Amino acid sequence: MAALSACGGSTTAAPAGPADVAPPKNLASSGTLTYGTAASFPPFESQGTGGQPQGFDIDMVAALSASMGLKPKALDIDFDGLIPALAGKRTDIINSAMYITPEREKQVDFVPYLVIGETLLTPKGNPKKISRVPDDLSGRTVAVTRGAIGETYMTAYNKELKQRGRPEMKIMSLPNNQDAMLAVQSGRADAFDTSTPGAAATLAATKDKFTLAATFKNETEIGIAVRKGDTSTKTAISQALKRFVDSGGYAELLKKYKLPQESDYFASSAAPSTTASTSASSATSSGS
C-alpha cells in the first residue's frame, strides 16, 4: 500500500473566500478540497521549496478550490496508490495529470482539461538509435512509471513485438517519473517514457543529459478524477473549471508552464462541455 504524506496543505496562506460555486458534499475534511497527487511529474506536479507541491495542476486546483470557498490540501502518493486513496475517501479528487483510459473510467469519473502525447527520452546522443516505436524498442530496457499509461503502452507494444516474432523489450516499472529518469541517467535503462510537456520540462532542467528519441500517442486526454458516481463533486469541479477557463486563468497557466497550444483541451471543437462526462475513444487515447 502506498504511504500517504501531507505536502503541507493549502497552496495559499490566505483563507478561502466566499464560494462562487457550490462546493462538493461529504468532503474528506470540512472546508478543504483534499486531492491526491504524485508530485514527481513536472511541469504538472513536483516538489518545490520546503516540500510544497508546485506545477500546472497545483496552481489550477488552488484556483478551483478558491472558487468553491475551499482551501486546497495535497496528499503526495505514489501514482499507483492514487485511485485506492480516492476510493477509500482519503481524498476528494485526484489531481495528478491522470490520463483518461477505458480501464480507469471503470473505476473513476473524469473532468478532462488537457490533451498531451507521450515521449521517449534517452541518454544524450541516443546511443541505441531509438526512433521508431515499437520497432526500435525490441530488446531494449524502457523505464516507466508504475501504474501510469506508459506502462500500459509498453505492455501493448510487447504483445505486438511478440506477434511479429521480435524480441520483447524489458519494461522497468518504477514508483515515479523521477525514478524512471534516474534509471536512464544511471545506465540501467535505455529510455524512459514521459509526457510531451514532461519531456520538455526535463530537457530544459537537465540541459544536455537527455535526447528526445520519439514522440507518439498525441491524442491523450488527461483529467481530474472523482469517485465513480460522485455527481456532487464532479459537478462542482466542472463548474469551477468552466469559471477558470472563462476567466482566462487556464490560458495563463498554459503560457506560464510553456505548454503547447495543442494541449488546450477547450480550444478543440470536439471538446465536450466541462459539465458533461467524457470517455476515451480507445485505449490509444489515454494517459499518465
PDB file of C-alpha atoms in Angstrom:
ATOM      1  CA  MET A   1       0.000   0.000   0.000  1.00  0.00           C
ATOM      2  CA  ALA A   2       1.325   3.424  -0.880  1.00  0.00           C
ATOM      3  CA  ALA A   3       2.213   5.589   2.069  1.00  0.00           C
ATOM      4  CA  LEU A   4       0.430   8.916   2.306  1.00  0.00           C
ATOM      5  CA  SER A   5       2.271  12.076   3.282  1.00  0.00           C
ATOM      6  CA  ALA A   6       0.773  15.527   3.541  1.00  0.00           C
ATOM      7  CA  CYS A   7       2.513  18.025   1.299  1.00  0.00           C
ATOM      8  CA  GLY A   8       1.814  20.982   3.533  1.00  0.00           C
ATOM      9  CA  GLY A   9      -1.878  21.560   2.887  1.00  0.00           C
ATOM     10  CA  SER A  10      -3.129  24.725   1.251  1.00  0.00           C
ATOM     11  CA  THR A  11      -1.161  26.140  -1.649  1.00  0.00           C
ATOM     12  CA  THR A  12      -2.026  29.638  -0.422  1.00  0.00           C
ATOM     13  CA  ALA A  13      -1.776  31.164   3.038  1.00  0.00           C
ATOM     14  CA  ALA A  14      -4.892  33.268   2.550  1.00  0.00           C
ATOM     15  CA  PRO A  15      -8.160  31.855   3.921  1.00  0.00           C
ATOM     16  CA  ALA A  16     -10.740  30.696   1.404  1.00  0.00           C
ATOM     17  CA  GLY A  17     -13.242  33.385   0.440  1.00  0.00           C
ATOM     18  CA  PRO A  18     -16.950  33.228  -0.416  1.00  0.00           C
ATOM     19  CA  ALA A  19     -17.946  30.442  -2.785  1.00  0.00           C
ATOM     20  CA  ASP A  20     -18.875  31.287  -6.379  1.00  0.00           C
ATOM     21  CA  VAL A  21     -19.535  27.599  -6.999  1.00  0.00           C
ATOM     22  CA  ALA A  22     -21.336  25.305  -4.561  1.00  0.00           C
ATOM     23  CA  PRO A  23     -18.666  23.025  -3.037  1.00  0.00           C
ATOM     24  CA  PRO A  24     -18.981  19.224  -3.090  1.00  0.00           C
ATOM     25  CA  LYS A  25     -20.820  17.399  -0.334  1.00  0.00           C
ATOM     26  CA  ASN A  26     -19.154  14.929   2.048  1.00  0.00           C
ATOM     27  CA  LEU A  27     -15.638  16.343   1.843  1.00  0.00           C
ATOM     28  CA  ALA A  28     -12.836  14.372   3.470  1.00  0.00           C
ATOM     29  CA  SER A  29     -12.139  17.442   5.612  1.00  0.00           C
ATOM     30  CA  SER A  30     -14.632  20.277   6.106  1.00  0.00           C
ATOM     31  CA  GLY A  31     -13.686  23.484   4.308  1.00  0.00           C
ATOM     32  CA  THR A  32     -10.892  21.731   2.403  1.00  0.00           C
ATOM     33  CA  LEU A  33     -10.535  20.165  -1.039  1.00  0.00           C
ATOM     34  CA  THR A  34      -8.181  17.250  -0.389  1.00  0.00           C
ATOM     35  CA  TYR A  35      -6.519  15.989  -3.531  1.00  0.00           C
ATOM     36  CA  GLY A  36      -4.197  13.120  -4.303  1.00  0.00           C
ATOM     37  CA  THR A  37      -1.160  13.849  -6.427  1.00  0.00           C
ATOM     38  CA  ALA A  38       2.048  12.037  -7.368  1.00  0.00           C
ATOM     39  CA  ALA A  39       4.358  15.043  -7.134  1.00  0.00           C
ATOM     40  CA  SER A  40       7.117  13.807  -9.448  1.00  0.00           C
ATOM     41  CA  PHE A  41       5.754  14.726 -12.866  1.00  0.00           C
ATOM     42  CA  PRO A  42       6.843  18.247 -13.880  1.00  0.00           C
ATOM     43  CA  PRO A  43       5.540  20.568 -15.194  1.00  0.00           C
ATOM     44  CA  PHE A  44       2.253  19.285 -13.747  1.00  0.00           C
ATOM     45  CA  GLU A  45       3.290  18.482 -10.183  1.00  0.00           C
ATOM     46  CA  SER A  46       6.653  18.252  -8.457  1.00  0.00           C
ATOM     47  CA  GLN A  47       8.243  19.001  -5.095  1.00  0.00           C
ATOM     48  CA  GLY A  48       9.073  22.643  -4.574  1.00  0.00           C
ATOM     49  CA  THR A  49      10.675  24.605  -1.748  1.00  0.00           C
ATOM     50  CA  GLY A  50      10.002  23.126   1.666  1.00  0.00           C
ATOM     51  CA  GLY A  51       8.321  20.064   0.191  1.00  0.00           C
ATOM     52  CA  GLN A  52       5.388  22.072  -1.116  1.00  0.00           C
ATOM     53  CA  PRO A  53       3.937  20.794  -4.409  1.00  0.00           C
ATOM     54  CA  GLN A  54       4.235  23.054  -7.434  1.00  0.00           C
ATOM     55  CA  GLY A  55       3.212  22.989 -11.092  1.00  0.00           C
ATOM     56  CA  PHE A  56       0.326  23.419 -13.519  1.00  0.00           C
ATOM     57  CA  ASP A  57      -2.064  21.127 -11.661  1.00  0.00           C
ATOM     58  CA  ILE A  58      -1.208  22.653  -8.287  1.00  0.00           C
ATOM     59  CA  ASP A  59      -1.904  26.209  -9.488  1.00  0.00           C
ATOM     60  CA  MET A  60      -5.102  25.080 -11.179  1.00  0.00           C
ATOM     61  CA  VAL A  61      -6.529  23.280  -8.145  1.00  0.00           C
ATOM     62  CA  ALA A  62      -5.774  26.323  -5.981  1.00  0.00           C
ATOM     63  CA  ALA A  63      -7.950  28.418  -8.314  1.00  0.00           C
ATOM     64  CA  LEU A  64     -10.721  25.808  -8.451  1.00  0.00           C
ATOM     65  CA  SER A  65     -10.723  25.466  -4.666  1.00  0.00           C
ATOM     66  CA  ALA A  66     -10.928  29.218  -4.183  1.00  0.00           C
ATOM     67  CA  SER A  67     -13.995  29.475  -6.418  1.00  0.00           C
ATOM     68  CA  MET A  68     -15.686  26.879  -4.179  1.00  0.00           C
ATOM     69  CA  GLY A  69     -14.687  28.696  -0.991  1.00  0.00           C
ATOM     70  CA  LEU A  70     -12.321  25.860  -0.026  1.00  0.00           C
ATOM     71  CA  LYS A  71      -8.644  25.507   0.850  1.00  0.00           C
ATOM     72  CA  PRO A  72      -6.628  23.010  -1.251  1.00  0.00           C
ATOM     73  CA  LYS A  73      -4.694  20.283   0.560  1.00  0.00           C
ATOM     74  CA  ALA A  74      -2.347  17.889  -1.232  1.00  0.00           C
ATOM     75  CA  LEU A  75      -1.587  14.291  -0.307  1.00  0.00           C
ATOM     76  CA  ASP A  76       1.562  13.167  -2.129  1.00  0.00           C
ATOM     77  CA  ILE A  77       1.045   9.499  -3.061  1.00  0.00           C
ATOM     78  CA  ASP A  78       2.815   7.053  -5.380  1.00  0.00           C
ATOM     79  CA  PHE A  79       0.896   7.087  -8.657  1.00  0.00           C
ATOM     80  CA  ASP A  80      -0.463   3.560  -8.327  1.00  0.00           C
ATOM     81  CA  GLY A  81      -1.915   4.460  -4.920  1.00  0.00           C
ATOM     82  CA  LEU A  82      -3.992   7.409  -6.152  1.00  0.00           C
ATOM     83  CA  ILE A  83      -7.163   5.532  -7.135  1.00  0.00           C
ATOM     84  CA  PRO A  84      -7.193   3.404  -3.952  1.00  0.00           C
ATOM     85  CA  ALA A  85      -6.833   6.583  -1.869  1.00  0.00           C
ATOM     86  CA  LEU A  86      -9.764   8.168  -3.709  1.00  0.00           C
ATOM     87  CA  ALA A  87     -11.898   5.039  -3.372  1.00  0.00           C
ATOM     88  CA  GLY A  88     -11.095   4.929   0.346  1.00  0.00           C
ATOM     89  CA  LYS A  89     -12.312   8.551   0.705  1.00  0.00           C
ATOM     90  CA  ARG A  90      -8.940   9.756   1.926  1.00  0.00           C
ATOM     91  CA  THR A  91      -9.035  12.278  -0.915  1.00  0.00           C
ATOM     92  CA  ASP A  92     -11.888  14.122  -2.634  1.00  0.00           C
ATOM     93  CA  ILE A  93     -10.300  14.096  -6.104  1.00  0.00           C
ATOM     94  CA  ILE A  94      -7.173  13.004  -7.970  1.00  0.00           C
ATOM     95  CA  ASN A  95      -5.299  15.981  -9.391  1.00  0.00           C
ATOM     96  CA  SER A  96      -2.212  14.427 -10.957  1.00  0.00           C
ATOM     97  CA  ALA A  97      -2.210  14.702 -14.775  1.00  0.00           C
ATOM     98  CA  MET A  98      -4.072  11.382 -14.876  1.00  0.00           C
ATOM     99  CA  TYR A  99      -4.609  10.064 -18.387  1.00  0.00           C
ATOM    100  CA  ILE A 100      -8.159   9.057 -19.249  1.00  0.00           C
ATOM    101  CA  THR A 101      -8.326   5.395 -20.232  1.00  0.00           C
ATOM    102  CA  PRO A 102     -11.243   2.984 -20.604  1.00  0.00           C
ATOM    103  CA  GLU A 103      -9.807   0.912 -17.750  1.00  0.00           C
ATOM    104  CA  ARG A 104      -9.681   3.893 -15.389  1.00  0.00           C
ATOM    105  CA  GLU A 105     -13.152   5.027 -16.416  1.00  0.00           C
ATOM    106  CA  LYS A 106     -14.462   1.792 -14.957  1.00  0.00           C
ATOM    107  CA  GLN A 107     -13.097   2.915 -11.564  1.00  0.00           C
ATOM    108  CA  VAL A 108     -13.485   6.720 -11.539  1.00  0.00           C
ATOM    109  CA  ASP A 109     -15.247   9.550 -13.359  1.00  0.00           C
ATOM    110  CA  PHE A 110     -13.227  12.275 -15.077  1.00  0.00           C
ATOM    111  CA  VAL A 111     -13.393  16.009 -15.737  1.00  0.00           C
ATOM    112  CA  PRO A 112     -10.960  16.450 -18.695  1.00  0.00           C
ATOM    113  CA  TYR A 113      -8.767  19.534 -19.027  1.00  0.00           C
ATOM    114  CA  LEU A 114      -5.711  18.875 -21.251  1.00  0.00           C
ATOM    115  CA  VAL A 115      -4.568  16.978 -24.336  1.00  0.00           C
ATOM    116  CA  ILE A 116      -0.980  15.685 -24.485  1.00  0.00           C
ATOM    117  CA  GLY A 117       1.220  12.995 -26.028  1.00  0.00           C
ATOM    118  CA  GLU A 118       3.977  10.600 -24.950  1.00  0.00           C
ATOM    119  CA  THR A 119       7.735  10.870 -25.402  1.00  0.00           C
ATOM    120  CA  LEU A 120      10.730   8.584 -25.022  1.00  0.00           C
ATOM    121  CA  LEU A 121      13.885  10.203 -23.660  1.00  0.00           C
ATOM    122  CA  THR A 122      17.275   8.518 -23.979  1.00  0.00           C
ATOM    123  CA  PRO A 123      20.810   9.365 -22.798  1.00  0.00           C
ATOM    124  CA  LYS A 124      22.428  12.226 -24.693  1.00  0.00           C
ATOM    125  CA  GLY A 125      23.027  11.331 -28.318  1.00  0.00           C
ATOM    126  CA  ASN A 126      20.515   8.464 -28.301  1.00  0.00           C
ATOM    127  CA  PRO A 127      23.253   5.759 -28.336  1.00  0.00           C
ATOM    128  CA  LYS A 128      20.808   2.905 -29.073  1.00  0.00           C
ATOM    129  CA  LYS A 129      19.340   4.851 -32.036  1.00  0.00           C
ATOM    130  CA  ILE A 130      15.745   4.616 -30.816  1.00  0.00           C
ATOM    131  CA  SER A 131      13.299   6.443 -33.097  1.00  0.00           C
ATOM    132  CA  ARG A 132      10.618   4.016 -34.310  1.00  0.00           C
ATOM    133  CA  VAL A 133       8.019   2.841 -31.798  1.00  0.00           C
ATOM    134  CA  PRO A 134       7.836  -0.033 -31.090  1.00  0.00           C
ATOM    135  CA  ASP A 135      10.396  -1.459 -33.581  1.00  0.00           C
ATOM    136  CA  ASP A 136      13.459   0.148 -32.027  1.00  0.00           C
ATOM    137  CA  LEU A 137      12.372  -0.883 -28.522  1.00  0.00           C
ATOM    138  CA  SER A 138      12.828  -4.574 -29.314  1.00  0.00           C
ATOM    139  CA  GLY A 139      15.419  -5.995 -26.924  1.00  0.00           C
ATOM    140  CA  ARG A 140      15.818  -2.663 -25.105  1.00  0.00           C
ATOM    141  CA  THR A 141      15.039  -1.709 -21.499  1.00  0.00           C
ATOM    142  CA  VAL A 142      12.408   1.017 -21.083  1.00  0.00           C
ATOM    143  CA  ALA A 143      11.691   2.638 -17.720  1.00  0.00           C
ATOM    144  CA  VAL A 144       8.095   3.646 -16.956  1.00  0.00           C
ATOM    145  CA  THR A 145       6.107   4.962 -14.001  1.00  0.00           C
ATOM    146  CA  ARG A 146       4.316   2.060 -12.328  1.00  0.00           C
ATOM    147  CA  GLY A 147       0.566   2.276 -12.943  1.00  0.00           C
ATOM    148  CA  ALA A 148       0.895   5.113 -15.467  1.00  0.00           C
ATOM    149  CA  ILE A 149      -0.153   4.940 -19.116  1.00  0.00           C
ATOM    150  CA  GLY A 150       3.415   4.433 -20.317  1.00  0.00           C
ATOM    151  CA  GLU A 151       3.409   1.027 -18.656  1.00  0.00           C
ATOM    152  CA  THR A 152       0.155   0.196 -20.456  1.00  0.00           C
ATOM    153  CA  TYR A 153       1.537   1.306 -23.817  1.00  0.00           C
ATOM    154  CA  MET A 154       4.774  -0.634 -23.441  1.00  0.00           C
ATOM    155  CA  THR A 155       2.920  -3.783 -22.399  1.00  0.00           C
ATOM    156  CA  ALA A 156       0.761  -3.492 -25.521  1.00  0.00           C
ATOM    157  CA  TYR A 157       3.830  -2.876 -27.681  1.00  0.00           C
ATOM    158  CA  ASN A 158       5.456  -6.014 -26.276  1.00  0.00           C
ATOM    159  CA  LYS A 159       2.455  -8.055 -27.413  1.00  0.00           C
ATOM    160  CA  GLU A 160       2.829  -6.520 -30.864  1.00  0.00           C
ATOM    161  CA  LEU A 161       6.551  -7.307 -30.975  1.00  0.00           C
ATOM    162  CA  LYS A 162       5.921 -10.882 -29.872  1.00  0.00           C
ATOM    163  CA  GLN A 163       3.259 -11.373 -32.555  1.00  0.00           C
ATOM    164  CA  ARG A 164       5.780 -10.210 -35.147  1.00  0.00           C
ATOM    165  CA  GLY A 165       8.427 -12.616 -33.884  1.00  0.00           C
ATOM    166  CA  ARG A 166      10.612  -9.829 -32.488  1.00  0.00           C
ATOM    167  CA  PRO A 167      12.301  -9.891 -29.055  1.00  0.00           C
ATOM    168  CA  GLU A 168      10.252  -8.030 -26.462  1.00  0.00           C
ATOM    169  CA  MET A 169      11.566  -5.029 -24.547  1.00  0.00           C
ATOM    170  CA  LYS A 170      12.256  -5.215 -20.816  1.00  0.00           C
ATOM    171  CA  ILE A 171       9.771  -2.942 -19.047  1.00  0.00           C
ATOM    172  CA  MET A 172      11.271  -1.453 -15.874  1.00  0.00           C
ATOM    173  CA  SER A 173       8.304  -0.299 -13.737  1.00  0.00           C
ATOM    174  CA  LEU A 174       9.342   2.234 -11.091  1.00  0.00           C
ATOM    175  CA  PRO A 175       7.427   4.198  -8.419  1.00  0.00           C
ATOM    176  CA  ASN A 176       7.567   7.591 -10.123  1.00  0.00           C
ATOM    177  CA  ASN A 177       8.753   9.624 -13.108  1.00  0.00           C
ATOM    178  CA  GLN A 178      11.898  10.772 -11.292  1.00  0.00           C
ATOM    179  CA  ASP A 179      12.975   7.182 -10.697  1.00  0.00           C
ATOM    180  CA  ALA A 180      12.405   6.352 -14.367  1.00  0.00           C
ATOM    181  CA  MET A 181      14.579   9.296 -15.387  1.00  0.00           C
ATOM    182  CA  LEU A 182      17.341   8.240 -12.969  1.00  0.00           C
ATOM    183  CA  ALA A 183      17.262   4.697 -14.380  1.00  0.00           C
ATOM    184  CA  VAL A 184      18.255   6.086 -17.772  1.00  0.00           C
ATOM    185  CA  GLN A 185      20.759   8.501 -16.294  1.00  0.00           C
ATOM    186  CA  SER A 186      22.474   5.656 -14.414  1.00  0.00           C
ATOM    187  CA  GLY A 187      22.541   3.366 -17.456  1.00  0.00           C
ATOM    188  CA  ARG A 188      20.042   0.808 -16.102  1.00  0.00           C
ATOM    189  CA  ALA A 189      17.521   1.636 -18.851  1.00  0.00           C
ATOM    190  CA  ASP A 190      17.881   2.655 -22.489  1.00  0.00           C
ATOM    191  CA  ALA A 191      14.925   5.072 -22.469  1.00  0.00           C
ATOM    192  CA  PHE A 192      12.126   6.312 -20.248  1.00  0.00           C
ATOM    193  CA  ASP A 193       8.558   7.250 -21.035  1.00  0.00           C
ATOM    194  CA  THR A 194       7.058  10.599 -20.034  1.00  0.00           C
ATOM    195  CA  SER A 195       4.504  13.092 -21.351  1.00  0.00           C
ATOM    196  CA  THR A 196       5.364  15.582 -24.094  1.00  0.00           C
ATOM    197  CA  PRO A 197       5.194  18.517 -21.615  1.00  0.00           C
ATOM    198  CA  GLY A 198       7.117  16.460 -19.066  1.00  0.00           C
ATOM    199  CA  ALA A 199       9.815  15.780 -21.639  1.00  0.00           C
ATOM    200  CA  ALA A 200      10.111  19.480 -22.429  1.00  0.00           C
ATOM    201  CA  ALA A 201      10.473  20.289 -18.727  1.00  0.00           C
ATOM    202  CA  THR A 202      13.062  17.532 -18.242  1.00  0.00           C
ATOM    203  CA  LEU A 203      15.141  18.645 -21.214  1.00  0.00           C
ATOM    204  CA  ALA A 204      15.083  22.256 -20.011  1.00  0.00           C
ATOM    205  CA  ALA A 205      16.025  21.323 -16.432  1.00  0.00           C
ATOM    206  CA  THR A 206      18.780  18.812 -17.249  1.00  0.00           C
ATOM    207  CA  LYS A 207      20.441  20.678 -20.118  1.00  0.00           C
ATOM    208  CA  ASP A 208      22.326  18.147 -22.288  1.00  0.00           C
ATOM    209  CA  LYS A 209      21.796  14.923 -20.319  1.00  0.00           C
ATOM    210  CA  PHE A 210      18.973  13.518 -22.473  1.00  0.00           C
ATOM    211  CA  THR A 211      17.834  13.329 -26.087  1.00  0.00           C
ATOM    212  CA  LEU A 212      14.234  13.275 -27.303  1.00  0.00           C
ATOM    213  CA  ALA A 213      14.132   9.992 -29.224  1.00  0.00           C
ATOM    214  CA  ALA A 214      10.477   9.562 -30.201  1.00  0.00           C
ATOM    215  CA  THR A 215       7.019  11.061 -29.714  1.00  0.00           C
ATOM    216  CA  PHE A 216       3.805   9.049 -30.003  1.00  0.00           C
ATOM    217  CA  LYS A 217       0.124   8.899 -28.945  1.00  0.00           C
ATOM    218  CA  ASN A 218      -0.500  12.623 -29.375  1.00  0.00           C
ATOM    219  CA  GLU A 219      -4.232  12.470 -28.643  1.00  0.00           C
ATOM    220  CA  THR A 220      -4.190  11.712 -24.933  1.00  0.00           C
ATOM    221  CA  GLU A 221      -6.768  13.406 -22.701  1.00  0.00           C
ATOM    222  CA  ILE A 222      -5.991  13.962 -19.040  1.00  0.00           C
ATOM    223  CA  GLY A 223      -8.439  14.879 -16.326  1.00  0.00           C
ATOM    224  CA  ILE A 224      -9.305  15.377 -12.684  1.00  0.00           C
ATOM    225  CA  ALA A 225     -10.712  12.122 -11.283  1.00  0.00           C
ATOM    226  CA  VAL A 226     -13.630  11.843  -8.859  1.00  0.00           C
ATOM    227  CA  ARG A 227     -15.197   8.768  -7.293  1.00  0.00           C
ATOM    228  CA  LYS A 228     -17.436   6.781  -9.616  1.00  0.00           C
ATOM    229  CA  GLY A 229     -20.958   8.169  -9.437  1.00  0.00           C
ATOM    230  CA  ASP A 230     -19.983  11.146  -7.238  1.00  0.00           C
ATOM    231  CA  THR A 231     -22.088  13.680  -9.146  1.00  0.00           C
ATOM    232  CA  SER A 232     -21.792  16.352  -6.448  1.00  0.00           C
ATOM    233  CA  THR A 233     -18.001  16.536  -6.715  1.00  0.00           C
ATOM    234  CA  LYS A 234     -17.947  16.163 -10.487  1.00  0.00           C
ATOM    235  CA  THR A 235     -20.477  18.970 -10.936  1.00  0.00           C
ATOM    236  CA  ALA A 236     -18.598  21.293  -8.573  1.00  0.00           C
ATOM    237  CA  ILE A 237     -15.224  20.629 -10.250  1.00  0.00           C
ATOM    238  CA  SER A 238     -16.751  21.035 -13.726  1.00  0.00           C
ATOM    239  CA  GLN A 239     -18.384  24.357 -12.842  1.00  0.00           C
ATOM    240  CA  ALA A 240     -15.252  25.678 -11.136  1.00  0.00           C
ATOM    241  CA  LEU A 241     -13.156  24.638 -14.141  1.00  0.00           C
ATOM    242  CA  LYS A 242     -15.536  26.411 -16.524  1.00  0.00           C
ATOM    243  CA  ARG A 243     -15.201  29.616 -14.484  1.00  0.00           C
ATOM    244  CA  PHE A 244     -11.413  29.225 -14.555  1.00  0.00           C
ATOM    245  CA  VAL A 245     -11.379  28.789 -18.339  1.00  0.00           C
ATOM    246  CA  ASP A 246     -13.799  31.678 -18.914  1.00  0.00           C
ATOM    247  CA  SER A 247     -11.727  33.964 -16.672  1.00  0.00           C
ATOM    248  CA  GLY A 248      -8.599  33.450 -18.785  1.00  0.00           C
ATOM    249  CA  GLY A 249      -6.770  31.778 -15.915  1.00  0.00           C
ATOM    250  CA  TYR A 250      -6.439  28.487 -17.790  1.00  0.00           C
ATOM    251  CA  ALA A 251      -4.835  30.179 -20.808  1.00  0.00           C
ATOM    252  CA  GLU A 252      -2.431  31.993 -18.488  1.00  0.00           C
ATOM    253  CA  LEU A 253      -1.335  28.698 -16.938  1.00  0.00           C
ATOM    254  CA  LEU A 254      -0.663  27.190 -20.370  1.00  0.00           C
ATOM    255  CA  LYS A 255       1.681  30.102 -21.059  1.00  0.00           C
ATOM    256  CA  LYS A 256       3.283  30.024 -17.598  1.00  0.00           C
ATOM    257  CA  TYR A 257       4.256  26.369 -17.955  1.00  0.00           C
ATOM    258  CA  LYS A 258       5.067  26.643 -21.662  1.00  0.00           C
ATOM    259  CA  LEU A 259       2.519  24.022 -22.719  1.00  0.00           C
ATOM    260  CA  PRO A 260       1.833  23.967 -26.475  1.00  0.00           C
ATOM    261  CA  GLN A 261      -1.423  25.385 -27.818  1.00  0.00           C
ATOM    262  CA  GLU A 262      -2.316  21.870 -28.919  1.00  0.00           C
ATOM    263  CA  SER A 263      -2.620  20.956 -25.243  1.00  0.00           C
ATOM    264  CA  ASP A 264      -5.601  23.319 -24.813  1.00  0.00           C
ATOM    265  CA  TYR A 265      -8.489  20.897 -24.363  1.00  0.00           C
ATOM    266  CA  PHE A 266     -11.092  23.647 -24.621  1.00  0.00           C
ATOM    267  CA  ALA A 267      -9.774  25.022 -27.911  1.00  0.00           C
ATOM    268  CA  SER A 268     -10.788  21.802 -29.662  1.00  0.00           C
ATOM    269  CA  SER A 269     -14.121  21.926 -31.458  1.00  0.00           C
ATOM    270  CA  ALA A 270     -14.575  18.311 -30.393  1.00  0.00           C
ATOM    271  CA  ALA A 271     -14.240  19.122 -26.699  1.00  0.00           C
ATOM    272  CA  PRO A 272     -17.498  18.496 -24.810  1.00  0.00           C
ATOM    273  CA  SER A 273     -18.912  20.835 -22.199  1.00  0.00           C
ATOM    274  CA  THR A 274     -16.955  20.706 -18.937  1.00  0.00           C
ATOM    275  CA  THR A 275     -20.153  19.621 -17.229  1.00  0.00           C
ATOM    276  CA  ALA A 276     -20.515  16.600 -19.490  1.00  0.00           C
ATOM    277  CA  SER A 277     -18.912  13.215 -18.999  1.00  0.00           C
ATOM    278  CA  THR A 278     -16.155  12.069 -21.321  1.00  0.00           C
ATOM    279  CA  SER A 279     -14.685   8.789 -22.419  1.00  0.00           C
ATOM    280  CA  ALA A 280     -11.550   7.929 -24.288  1.00  0.00           C
ATOM    281  CA  SER A 281     -12.469   6.658 -27.708  1.00  0.00           C
ATOM    282  CA  SER A 282      -9.948   3.855 -27.460  1.00  0.00           C
ATOM    283  CA  ALA A 283      -7.067   2.555 -25.420  1.00  0.00           C
ATOM    284  CA  THR A 284      -4.749   4.644 -27.585  1.00  0.00           C
ATOM    285  CA  SER A 285      -6.238   7.945 -26.372  1.00  0.00           C
ATOM    286  CA  SER A 286      -5.316   7.636 -22.741  1.00  0.00           C
ATOM    287  CA  GLY A 287      -2.720   8.975 -20.251  1.00  0.00           C
ATOM    288  CA  SER A 288      -0.282   9.170 -17.213  1.00  0.00           C
TER     289      SER A 288
END
